[in-house]
PDB file of N, CA and C in Angstrom:
ATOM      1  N   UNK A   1     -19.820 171.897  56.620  1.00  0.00           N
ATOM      2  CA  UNK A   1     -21.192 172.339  56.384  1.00  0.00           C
ATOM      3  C   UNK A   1     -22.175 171.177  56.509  1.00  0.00           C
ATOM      4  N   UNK A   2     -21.776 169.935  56.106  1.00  0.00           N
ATOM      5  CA  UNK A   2     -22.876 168.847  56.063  1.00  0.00           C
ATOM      6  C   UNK A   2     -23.105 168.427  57.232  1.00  0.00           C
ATOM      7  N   UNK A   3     -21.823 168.823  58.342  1.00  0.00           N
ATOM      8  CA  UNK A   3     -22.074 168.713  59.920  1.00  0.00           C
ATOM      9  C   UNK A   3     -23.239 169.518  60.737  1.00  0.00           C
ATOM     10  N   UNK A   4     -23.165 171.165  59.863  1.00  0.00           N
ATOM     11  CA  UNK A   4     -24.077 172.037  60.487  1.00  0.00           C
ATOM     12  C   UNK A   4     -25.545 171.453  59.944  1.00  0.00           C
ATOM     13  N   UNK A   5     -25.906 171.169  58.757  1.00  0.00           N
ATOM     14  CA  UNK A   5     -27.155 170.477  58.103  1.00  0.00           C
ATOM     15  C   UNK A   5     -27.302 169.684  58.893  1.00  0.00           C
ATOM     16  N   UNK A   6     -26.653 168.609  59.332  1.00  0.00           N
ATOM     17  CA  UNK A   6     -27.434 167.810  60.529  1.00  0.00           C
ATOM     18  C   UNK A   6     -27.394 168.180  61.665  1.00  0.00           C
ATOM     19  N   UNK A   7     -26.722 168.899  61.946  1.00  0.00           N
ATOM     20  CA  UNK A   7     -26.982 169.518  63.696  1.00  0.00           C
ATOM     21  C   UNK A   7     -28.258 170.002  63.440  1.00  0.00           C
ATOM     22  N   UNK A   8     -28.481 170.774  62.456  1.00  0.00           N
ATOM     23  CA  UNK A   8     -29.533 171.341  62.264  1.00  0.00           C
ATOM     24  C   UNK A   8     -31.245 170.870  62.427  1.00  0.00           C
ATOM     25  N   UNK A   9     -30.808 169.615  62.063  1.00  0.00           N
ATOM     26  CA  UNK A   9     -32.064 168.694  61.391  1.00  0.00           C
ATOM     27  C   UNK A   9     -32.254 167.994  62.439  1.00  0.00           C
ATOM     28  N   UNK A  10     -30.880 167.380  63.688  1.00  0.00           N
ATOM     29  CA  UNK A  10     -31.196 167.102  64.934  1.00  0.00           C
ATOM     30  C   UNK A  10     -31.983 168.219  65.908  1.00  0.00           C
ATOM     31  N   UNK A  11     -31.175 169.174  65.630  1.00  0.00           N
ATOM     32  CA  UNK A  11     -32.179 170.452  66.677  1.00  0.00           C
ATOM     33  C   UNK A  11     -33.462 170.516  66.217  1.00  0.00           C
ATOM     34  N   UNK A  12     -34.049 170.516  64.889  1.00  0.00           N
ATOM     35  CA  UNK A  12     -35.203 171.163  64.918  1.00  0.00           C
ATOM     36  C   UNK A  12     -35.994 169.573  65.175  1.00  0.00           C
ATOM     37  N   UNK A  13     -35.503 168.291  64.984  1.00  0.00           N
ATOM     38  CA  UNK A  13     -36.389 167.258  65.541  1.00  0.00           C
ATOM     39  C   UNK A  13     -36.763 167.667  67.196  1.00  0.00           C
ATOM     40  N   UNK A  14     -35.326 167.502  67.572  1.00  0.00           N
ATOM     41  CA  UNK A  14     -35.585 167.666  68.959  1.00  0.00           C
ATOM     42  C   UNK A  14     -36.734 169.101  69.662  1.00  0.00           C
ATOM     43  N   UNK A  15     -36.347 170.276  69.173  1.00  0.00           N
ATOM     44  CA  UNK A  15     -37.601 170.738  69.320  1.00  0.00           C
ATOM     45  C   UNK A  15     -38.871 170.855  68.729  1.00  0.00           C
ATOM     46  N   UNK A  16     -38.782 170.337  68.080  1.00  0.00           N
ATOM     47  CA  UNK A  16     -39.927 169.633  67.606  1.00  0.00           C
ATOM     48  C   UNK A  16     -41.040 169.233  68.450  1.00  0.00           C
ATOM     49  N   UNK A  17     -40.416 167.557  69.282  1.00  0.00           N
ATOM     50  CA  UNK A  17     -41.051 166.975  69.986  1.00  0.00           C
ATOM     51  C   UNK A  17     -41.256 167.138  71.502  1.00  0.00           C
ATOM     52  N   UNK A  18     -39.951 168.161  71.704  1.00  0.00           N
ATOM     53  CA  UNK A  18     -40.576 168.880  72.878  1.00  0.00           C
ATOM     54  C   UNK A  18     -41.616 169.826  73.085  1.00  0.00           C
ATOM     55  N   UNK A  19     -41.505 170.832  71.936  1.00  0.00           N
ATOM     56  CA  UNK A  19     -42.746 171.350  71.826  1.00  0.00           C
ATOM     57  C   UNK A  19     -43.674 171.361  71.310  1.00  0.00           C
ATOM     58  N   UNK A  20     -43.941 170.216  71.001  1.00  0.00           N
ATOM     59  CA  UNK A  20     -44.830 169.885  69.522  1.00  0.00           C
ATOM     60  C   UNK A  20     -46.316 170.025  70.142  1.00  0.00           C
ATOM     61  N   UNK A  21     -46.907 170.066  71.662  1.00  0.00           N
ATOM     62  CA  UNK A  21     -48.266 171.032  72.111  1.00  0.00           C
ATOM     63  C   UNK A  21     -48.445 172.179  71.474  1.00  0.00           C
ATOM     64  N   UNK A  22     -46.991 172.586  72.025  1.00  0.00           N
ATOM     65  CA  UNK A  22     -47.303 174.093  71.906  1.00  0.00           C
ATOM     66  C   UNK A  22     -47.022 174.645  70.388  1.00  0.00           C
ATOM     67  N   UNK A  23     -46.383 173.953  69.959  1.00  0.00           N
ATOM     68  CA  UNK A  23     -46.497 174.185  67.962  1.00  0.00           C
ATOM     69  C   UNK A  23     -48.064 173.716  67.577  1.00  0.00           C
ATOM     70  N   UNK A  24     -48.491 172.887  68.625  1.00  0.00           N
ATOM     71  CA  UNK A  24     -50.018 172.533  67.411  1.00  0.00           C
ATOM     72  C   UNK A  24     -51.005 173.769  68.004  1.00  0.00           C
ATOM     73  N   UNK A  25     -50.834 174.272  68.957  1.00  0.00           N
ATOM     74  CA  UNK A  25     -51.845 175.328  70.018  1.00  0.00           C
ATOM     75  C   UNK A  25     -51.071 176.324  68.604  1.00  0.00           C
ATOM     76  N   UNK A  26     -49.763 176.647  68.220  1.00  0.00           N
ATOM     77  CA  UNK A  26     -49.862 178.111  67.284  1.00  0.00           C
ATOM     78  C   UNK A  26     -50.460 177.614  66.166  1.00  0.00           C
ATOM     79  N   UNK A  27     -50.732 176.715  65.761  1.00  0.00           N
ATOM     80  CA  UNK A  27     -50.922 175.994  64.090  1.00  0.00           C
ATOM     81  C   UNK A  27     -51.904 176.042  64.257  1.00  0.00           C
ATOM     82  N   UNK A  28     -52.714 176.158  65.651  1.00  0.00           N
ATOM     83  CA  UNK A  28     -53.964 176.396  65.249  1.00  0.00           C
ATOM     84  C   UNK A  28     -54.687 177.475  65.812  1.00  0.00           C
ATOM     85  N   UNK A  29     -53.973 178.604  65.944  1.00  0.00           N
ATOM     86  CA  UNK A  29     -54.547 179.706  66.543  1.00  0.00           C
ATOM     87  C   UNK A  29     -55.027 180.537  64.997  1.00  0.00           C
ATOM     88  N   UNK A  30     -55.902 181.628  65.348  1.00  0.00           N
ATOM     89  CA  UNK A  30     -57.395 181.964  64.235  1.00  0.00           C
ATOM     90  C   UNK A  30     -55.935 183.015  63.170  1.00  0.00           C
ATOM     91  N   UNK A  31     -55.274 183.083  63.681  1.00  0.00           N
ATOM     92  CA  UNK A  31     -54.184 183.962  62.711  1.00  0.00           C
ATOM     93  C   UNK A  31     -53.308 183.418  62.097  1.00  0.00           C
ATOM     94  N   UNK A  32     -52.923 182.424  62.577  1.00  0.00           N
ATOM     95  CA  UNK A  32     -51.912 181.228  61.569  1.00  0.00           C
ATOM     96  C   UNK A  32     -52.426 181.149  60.133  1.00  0.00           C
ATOM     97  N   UNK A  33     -51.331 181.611  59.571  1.00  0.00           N
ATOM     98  CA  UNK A  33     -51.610 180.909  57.911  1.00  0.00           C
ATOM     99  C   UNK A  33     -50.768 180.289  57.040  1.00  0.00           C
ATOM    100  N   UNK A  34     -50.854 180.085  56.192  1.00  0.00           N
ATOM    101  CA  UNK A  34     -50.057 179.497  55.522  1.00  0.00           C
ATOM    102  C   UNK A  34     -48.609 180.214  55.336  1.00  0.00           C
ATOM    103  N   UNK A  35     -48.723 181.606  55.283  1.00  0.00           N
ATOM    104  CA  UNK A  35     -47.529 182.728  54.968  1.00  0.00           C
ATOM    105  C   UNK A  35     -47.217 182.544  56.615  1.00  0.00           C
ATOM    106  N   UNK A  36     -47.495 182.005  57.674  1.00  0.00           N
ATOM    107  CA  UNK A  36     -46.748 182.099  58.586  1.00  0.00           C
ATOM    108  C   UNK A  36     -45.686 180.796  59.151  1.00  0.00           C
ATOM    109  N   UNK A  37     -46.069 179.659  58.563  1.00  0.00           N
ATOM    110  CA  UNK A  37     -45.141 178.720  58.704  1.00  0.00           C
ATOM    111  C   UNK A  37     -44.025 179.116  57.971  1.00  0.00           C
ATOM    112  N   UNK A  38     -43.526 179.469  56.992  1.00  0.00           N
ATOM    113  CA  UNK A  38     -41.771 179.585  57.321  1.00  0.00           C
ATOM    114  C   UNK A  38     -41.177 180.830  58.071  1.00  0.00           C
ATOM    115  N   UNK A  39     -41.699 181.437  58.881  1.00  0.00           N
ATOM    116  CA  UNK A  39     -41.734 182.487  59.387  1.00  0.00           C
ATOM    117  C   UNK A  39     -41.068 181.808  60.906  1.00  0.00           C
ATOM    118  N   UNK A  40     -42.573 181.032  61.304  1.00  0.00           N
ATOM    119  CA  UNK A  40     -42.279 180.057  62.305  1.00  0.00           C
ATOM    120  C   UNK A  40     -40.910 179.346  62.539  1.00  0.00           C
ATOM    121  N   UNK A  41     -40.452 177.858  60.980  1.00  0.00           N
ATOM    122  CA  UNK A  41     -39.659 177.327  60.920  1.00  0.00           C
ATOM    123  C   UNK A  41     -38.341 178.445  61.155  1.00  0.00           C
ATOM    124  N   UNK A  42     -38.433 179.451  60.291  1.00  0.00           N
ATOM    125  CA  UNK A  42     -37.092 180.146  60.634  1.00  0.00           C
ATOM    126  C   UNK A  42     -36.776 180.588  62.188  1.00  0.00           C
ATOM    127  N   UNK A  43     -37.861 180.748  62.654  1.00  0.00           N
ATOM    128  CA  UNK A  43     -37.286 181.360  64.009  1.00  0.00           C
ATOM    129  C   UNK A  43     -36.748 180.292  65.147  1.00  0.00           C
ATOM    130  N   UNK A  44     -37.197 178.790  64.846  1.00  0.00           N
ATOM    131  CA  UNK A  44     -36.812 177.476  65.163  1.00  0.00           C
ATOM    132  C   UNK A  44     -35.426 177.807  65.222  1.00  0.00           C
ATOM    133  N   UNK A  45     -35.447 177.055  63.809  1.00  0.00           N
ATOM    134  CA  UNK A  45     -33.829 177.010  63.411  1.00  0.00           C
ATOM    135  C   UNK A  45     -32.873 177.926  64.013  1.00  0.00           C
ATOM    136  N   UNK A  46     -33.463 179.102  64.105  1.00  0.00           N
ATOM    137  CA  UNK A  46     -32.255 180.465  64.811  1.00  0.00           C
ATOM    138  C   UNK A  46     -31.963 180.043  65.877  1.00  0.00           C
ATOM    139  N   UNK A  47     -32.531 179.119  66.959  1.00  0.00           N
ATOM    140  CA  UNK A  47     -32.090 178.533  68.580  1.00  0.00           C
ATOM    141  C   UNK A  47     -31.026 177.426  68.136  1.00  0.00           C
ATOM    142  N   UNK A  48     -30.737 176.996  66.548  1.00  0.00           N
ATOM    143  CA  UNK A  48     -29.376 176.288  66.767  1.00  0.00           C
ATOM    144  C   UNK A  48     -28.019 176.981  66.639  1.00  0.00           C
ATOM    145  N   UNK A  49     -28.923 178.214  66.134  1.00  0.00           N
ATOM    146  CA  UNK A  49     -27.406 179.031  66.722  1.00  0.00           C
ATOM    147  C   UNK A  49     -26.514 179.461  67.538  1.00  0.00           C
ATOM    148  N   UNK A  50     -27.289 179.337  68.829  1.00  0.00           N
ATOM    149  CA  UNK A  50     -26.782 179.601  69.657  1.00  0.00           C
ATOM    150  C   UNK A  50     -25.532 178.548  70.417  1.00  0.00           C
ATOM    151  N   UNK A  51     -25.721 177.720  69.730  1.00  0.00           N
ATOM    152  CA  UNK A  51     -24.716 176.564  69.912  1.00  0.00           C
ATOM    153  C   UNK A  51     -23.273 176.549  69.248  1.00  0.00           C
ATOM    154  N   UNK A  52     -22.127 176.758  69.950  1.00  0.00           N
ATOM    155  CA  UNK A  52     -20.968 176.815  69.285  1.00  0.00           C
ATOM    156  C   UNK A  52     -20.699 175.317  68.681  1.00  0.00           C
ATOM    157  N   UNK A  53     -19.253 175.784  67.701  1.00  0.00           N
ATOM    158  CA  UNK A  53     -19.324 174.690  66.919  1.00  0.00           C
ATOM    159  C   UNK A  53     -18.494 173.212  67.900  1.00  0.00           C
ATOM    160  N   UNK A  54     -17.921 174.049  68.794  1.00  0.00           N
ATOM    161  CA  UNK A  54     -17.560 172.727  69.770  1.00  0.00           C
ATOM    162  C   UNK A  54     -19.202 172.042  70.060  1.00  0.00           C
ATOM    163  N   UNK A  55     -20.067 172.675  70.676  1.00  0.00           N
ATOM    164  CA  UNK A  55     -20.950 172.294  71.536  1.00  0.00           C
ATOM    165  C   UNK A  55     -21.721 170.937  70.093  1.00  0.00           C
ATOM    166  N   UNK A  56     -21.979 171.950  68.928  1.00  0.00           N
ATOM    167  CA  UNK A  56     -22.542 170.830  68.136  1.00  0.00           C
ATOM    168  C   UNK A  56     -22.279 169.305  67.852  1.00  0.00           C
TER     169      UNK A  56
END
């Protein structure tokens, strides 16, 4: 498990800084609110799933 926590924490850096335009263009669109950032973060995190546990 402490393997998946950092795969984890590597994926969401990494997309992070790849998309980090296009995360500041939603952070700041007129509907963003506060109730929508973990909404956001969760749907992040769900693209490290798609990674088997070999691949991690």
């Amino acid at each position: 498990e402490a393997l998946d926590d950092l795969f984890a924490a590597i994926y969401l850096k990494r997309v992070a800084t790849e998309l980090g335009d296009d995360l500041d263009k939603v952070r700041e669109a007129n509907d963003f609110t506060n109730r929508s950032m973990p909404m956001l973060i969760h749907a992040l995190r769900q693209g490290a799933s798609v990674y088997s546990a070999e691949e991690r």
